[in-house]
PDB file of C-alpha atoms in Angstrom:
ATOM      1  CA  GLN A1314     -70.843 -39.058 124.421  1.00  0.00           C
ATOM      2  CA  VAL A1315     -70.168 -39.272 120.685  1.00  0.00           C
ATOM      3  CA  GLN A1316     -70.318 -42.452 118.641  1.00  0.00           C
ATOM      4  CA  LEU A1317     -68.677 -42.570 115.230  1.00  0.00           C
ATOM      5  CA  VAL A1318     -69.184 -45.213 112.550  1.00  0.00           C
ATOM      6  CA  GLU A1319     -67.062 -45.233 109.397  1.00  0.00           C
ATOM      7  CA  SER A1320     -68.020 -46.830 106.097  1.00  0.00           C
ATOM      8  CA  GLY A1321     -66.950 -46.847 102.463  1.00  0.00           C
ATOM      9  CA  GLY A1322     -63.627 -48.605 102.648  1.00  0.00           C
ATOM     10  CA  GLY A1323     -62.635 -51.362 100.267  1.00  0.00           C
ATOM     11  CA  LEU A1324     -60.218 -52.573  97.635  1.00  0.00           C
ATOM     12  CA  VAL A1325     -59.384 -50.292  94.725  1.00  0.00           C
ATOM     13  CA  GLN A1326     -56.726 -50.175  92.039  1.00  0.00           C
ATOM     14  CA  ALA A1327     -54.076 -47.493  92.029  1.00  0.00           C
ATOM     15  CA  GLY A1328     -55.423 -44.331  90.442  1.00  0.00           C
ATOM     16  CA  GLY A1329     -58.948 -45.097  91.577  1.00  0.00           C
ATOM     17  CA  SER A1330     -61.229 -43.331  94.020  1.00  0.00           C
ATOM     18  CA  LEU A1331     -63.111 -44.063  97.217  1.00  0.00           C
ATOM     19  CA  ARG A1332     -65.380 -42.007  99.399  1.00  0.00           C
ATOM     20  CA  LEU A1333     -65.361 -42.650 103.120  1.00  0.00           C
ATOM     21  CA  SER A1334     -68.242 -41.624 105.346  1.00  0.00           C
ATOM     22  CA  CYS A1335     -68.392 -41.198 109.100  1.00  0.00           C
ATOM     23  CA  ALA A1336     -71.800 -41.020 110.748  1.00  0.00           C
ATOM     24  CA  ALA A1337     -71.905 -39.431 114.184  1.00  0.00           C
ATOM     25  CA  SER A1338     -74.429 -39.704 116.958  1.00  0.00           C
ATOM     26  CA  GLY A1339     -75.356 -36.836 119.210  1.00  0.00           C
ATOM     27  CA  ARG A1340     -77.094 -33.532 118.792  1.00  0.00           C
ATOM     28  CA  THR A1341     -73.936 -31.452 119.076  1.00  0.00           C
ATOM     29  CA  PHE A1342     -72.093 -32.854 116.042  1.00  0.00           C
ATOM     30  CA  SER A1343     -72.165 -29.469 114.368  1.00  0.00           C
ATOM     31  CA  SER A1344     -70.074 -27.995 117.187  1.00  0.00           C
ATOM     32  CA  TYR A1345     -67.168 -30.452 116.797  1.00  0.00           C
ATOM     33  CA  ALA A1346     -64.157 -30.311 114.566  1.00  0.00           C
ATOM     34  CA  MET A1347     -63.725 -33.630 112.775  1.00  0.00           C
ATOM     35  CA  GLY A1348     -60.689 -35.396 111.456  1.00  0.00           C
ATOM     36  CA  TRP A1349     -59.554 -38.410 109.504  1.00  0.00           C
ATOM     37  CA  PHE A1350     -56.510 -40.412 110.503  1.00  0.00           C
ATOM     38  CA  ARG A1351     -54.962 -43.606 109.159  1.00  0.00           C
ATOM     39  CA  GLN A1352     -52.729 -46.396 110.345  1.00  0.00           C
ATOM     40  CA  ALA A1353     -50.818 -48.691 108.029  1.00  0.00           C
ATOM     41  CA  PRO A1354     -49.459 -52.060 109.193  1.00  0.00           C
ATOM     42  CA  GLY A1355     -46.362 -51.613 111.314  1.00  0.00           C
ATOM     43  CA  LYS A1356     -46.698 -47.825 111.334  1.00  0.00           C
ATOM     44  CA  GLU A1357     -48.001 -45.265 113.764  1.00  0.00           C
ATOM     45  CA  ARG A1358     -51.355 -43.621 113.245  1.00  0.00           C
ATOM     46  CA  GLU A1359     -51.034 -40.435 111.235  1.00  0.00           C
ATOM     47  CA  PHE A1360     -53.137 -37.387 110.530  1.00  0.00           C
ATOM     48  CA  VAL A1361     -54.840 -37.225 107.126  1.00  0.00           C
ATOM     49  CA  ALA A1362     -57.317 -34.337 107.135  1.00  0.00           C
ATOM     50  CA  ALA A1363     -59.444 -32.191 109.427  1.00  0.00           C
ATOM     51  CA  ILE A1364     -62.366 -29.805 109.122  1.00  0.00           C
ATOM     52  CA  SER A1365     -63.724 -27.112 111.399  1.00  0.00           C
ATOM     53  CA  TRP A1366     -67.224 -27.262 112.876  1.00  0.00           C
ATOM     54  CA  SER A1367     -68.614 -25.029 110.130  1.00  0.00           C
ATOM     55  CA  GLY A1368     -66.673 -26.615 107.301  1.00  0.00           C
ATOM     56  CA  GLY A1369     -65.053 -23.290 106.607  1.00  0.00           C
ATOM     57  CA  SER A1370     -61.526 -24.442 107.381  1.00  0.00           C
ATOM     58  CA  THR A1371     -59.821 -27.607 106.227  1.00  0.00           C
ATOM     59  CA  TYR A1372     -56.385 -29.057 106.841  1.00  0.00           C
ATOM     60  CA  TYR A1373     -54.501 -31.815 105.020  1.00  0.00           C
ATOM     61  CA  ALA A1374     -51.371 -33.837 105.394  1.00  0.00           C
ATOM     62  CA  ASP A1375     -48.866 -33.034 102.660  1.00  0.00           C
ATOM     63  CA  SER A1376     -49.048 -36.617 101.432  1.00  0.00           C
ATOM     64  CA  VAL A1377     -52.740 -36.287 100.481  1.00  0.00           C
ATOM     65  CA  LYS A1378     -53.014 -32.615  99.569  1.00  0.00           C
ATOM     66  CA  GLY A1379     -54.588 -32.196  96.146  1.00  0.00           C
ATOM     67  CA  ARG A1380     -55.895 -35.774  96.107  1.00  0.00           C
ATOM     68  CA  PHE A1381     -58.172 -36.004  99.161  1.00  0.00           C
ATOM     69  CA  THR A1382     -61.048 -33.724 100.132  1.00  0.00           C
ATOM     70  CA  ILE A1383     -62.708 -33.593 103.535  1.00  0.00           C
ATOM     71  CA  SER A1384     -66.242 -32.271 103.864  1.00  0.00           C
ATOM     72  CA  ARG A1385     -69.156 -32.433 106.254  1.00  0.00           C
ATOM     73  CA  ASP A1386     -72.929 -32.274 106.245  1.00  0.00           C
ATOM     74  CA  ASN A1387     -74.089 -31.106 109.659  1.00  0.00           C
ATOM     75  CA  ALA A1388     -77.723 -31.774 108.783  1.00  0.00           C
ATOM     76  CA  LYS A1389     -76.821 -35.451 108.331  1.00  0.00           C
ATOM     77  CA  ASN A1390     -74.264 -35.629 111.163  1.00  0.00           C
ATOM     78  CA  THR A1391     -71.771 -36.988 108.654  1.00  0.00           C
ATOM     79  CA  VAL A1392     -68.218 -36.218 107.618  1.00  0.00           C
ATOM     80  CA  TYR A1393     -66.742 -37.452 104.345  1.00  0.00           C
ATOM     81  CA  LEU A1394     -63.325 -38.115 102.885  1.00  0.00           C
ATOM     82  CA  GLN A1395     -63.197 -38.174  99.099  1.00  0.00           C
ATOM     83  CA  MET A1396     -60.018 -39.927  98.024  1.00  0.00           C
ATOM     84  CA  ASN A1397     -58.870 -39.635  94.418  1.00  0.00           C
ATOM     85  CA  SER A1398     -55.739 -40.766  92.596  1.00  0.00           C
ATOM     86  CA  LEU A1399     -55.169 -43.406  95.229  1.00  0.00           C
ATOM     87  CA  LYS A1400     -51.715 -44.892  95.638  1.00  0.00           C
ATOM     88  CA  PRO A1401     -50.608 -48.192  97.195  1.00  0.00           C
ATOM     89  CA  GLU A1402     -49.071 -46.195 100.040  1.00  0.00           C
ATOM     90  CA  ASP A1403     -52.563 -44.979 100.967  1.00  0.00           C
ATOM     91  CA  THR A1404     -53.366 -48.516 102.126  1.00  0.00           C
ATOM     92  CA  ALA A1405     -54.330 -48.329 105.797  1.00  0.00           C
ATOM     93  CA  VAL A1406     -57.153 -48.483 108.278  1.00  0.00           C
ATOM     94  CA  TYR A1407     -58.856 -45.099 108.204  1.00  0.00           C
ATOM     95  CA  TYR A1408     -60.399 -43.647 111.350  1.00  0.00           C
ATOM     96  CA  CYS A1409     -62.610 -40.658 111.852  1.00  0.00           C
ATOM     97  CA  ALA A1410     -62.402 -38.724 115.080  1.00  0.00           C
ATOM     98  CA  ALA A1411     -64.123 -35.842 116.840  1.00  0.00           C
ATOM     99  CA  ALA A1412     -62.377 -33.010 118.641  1.00  0.00           C
ATOM    100  CA  THR A1413     -64.881 -31.683 121.148  1.00  0.00           C
ATOM    101  CA  THR A1414     -62.516 -28.882 122.200  1.00  0.00           C
ATOM    102  CA  GLY A1415     -59.690 -27.029 120.544  1.00  0.00           C
ATOM    103  CA  GLY A1416     -60.919 -27.076 116.959  1.00  0.00           C
ATOM    104  CA  PRO A1417     -59.273 -29.032 114.120  1.00  0.00           C
ATOM    105  CA  THR A1418     -55.875 -28.865 115.824  1.00  0.00           C
ATOM    106  CA  GLY A1419     -57.302 -29.783 119.214  1.00  0.00           C
ATOM    107  CA  VAL A1420     -57.437 -33.086 121.032  1.00  0.00           C
ATOM    108  CA  TYR A1421     -59.410 -35.809 119.306  1.00  0.00           C
ATOM    109  CA  ASP A1422     -61.266 -37.566 122.085  1.00  0.00           C
ATOM    110  CA  TYR A1423     -63.784 -39.718 120.233  1.00  0.00           C
ATOM    111  CA  TRP A1424     -62.832 -42.299 117.626  1.00  0.00           C
ATOM    112  CA  GLY A1425     -64.578 -44.655 115.262  1.00  0.00           C
ATOM    113  CA  GLN A1426     -63.711 -48.310 114.801  1.00  0.00           C
ATOM    114  CA  GLY A1427     -61.976 -47.769 111.473  1.00  0.00           C
ATOM    115  CA  THR A1428     -62.505 -48.895 107.884  1.00  0.00           C
ATOM    116  CA  GLN A1429     -59.920 -50.696 105.754  1.00  0.00           C
ATOM    117  CA  VAL A1430     -58.701 -49.127 102.518  1.00  0.00           C
ATOM    118  CA  THR A1431     -56.511 -51.279 100.294  1.00  0.00           C
ATOM    119  CA  VAL A1432     -54.972 -49.906  97.108  1.00  0.00           C
ATOM    120  CA  SER A1433     -53.504 -52.458  94.725  1.00  0.00           C
ATOM    121  CA  SER A1434     -50.709 -51.625  92.316  1.00  0.00           C
TER     122      SER A1434
END
């Protein structure tokens, strides 16, 4: 069982930055790929970024490439999402998730409760 708790969301002006954190329970965190997803009001949940178990491979949605950076600290059981140059269209609830099999493009079977990010224009 994996429990994920996100933090770091909030209200920021366009052009600003936020750093999301996701703390994971369990001794096998370092063996999971991790991802960030988001869901805006009235829209389906969408992929944002993912990172392999070692941190050696990262993946990004085109909409955030060059602005967001995913990273992880396996010693702290934590994955991060640094978000720069935020835009109003980045407003959403952000979720972290763990893929216990299949790597970053595998099936994400554990999810956090989400953290709200609101970007004002």
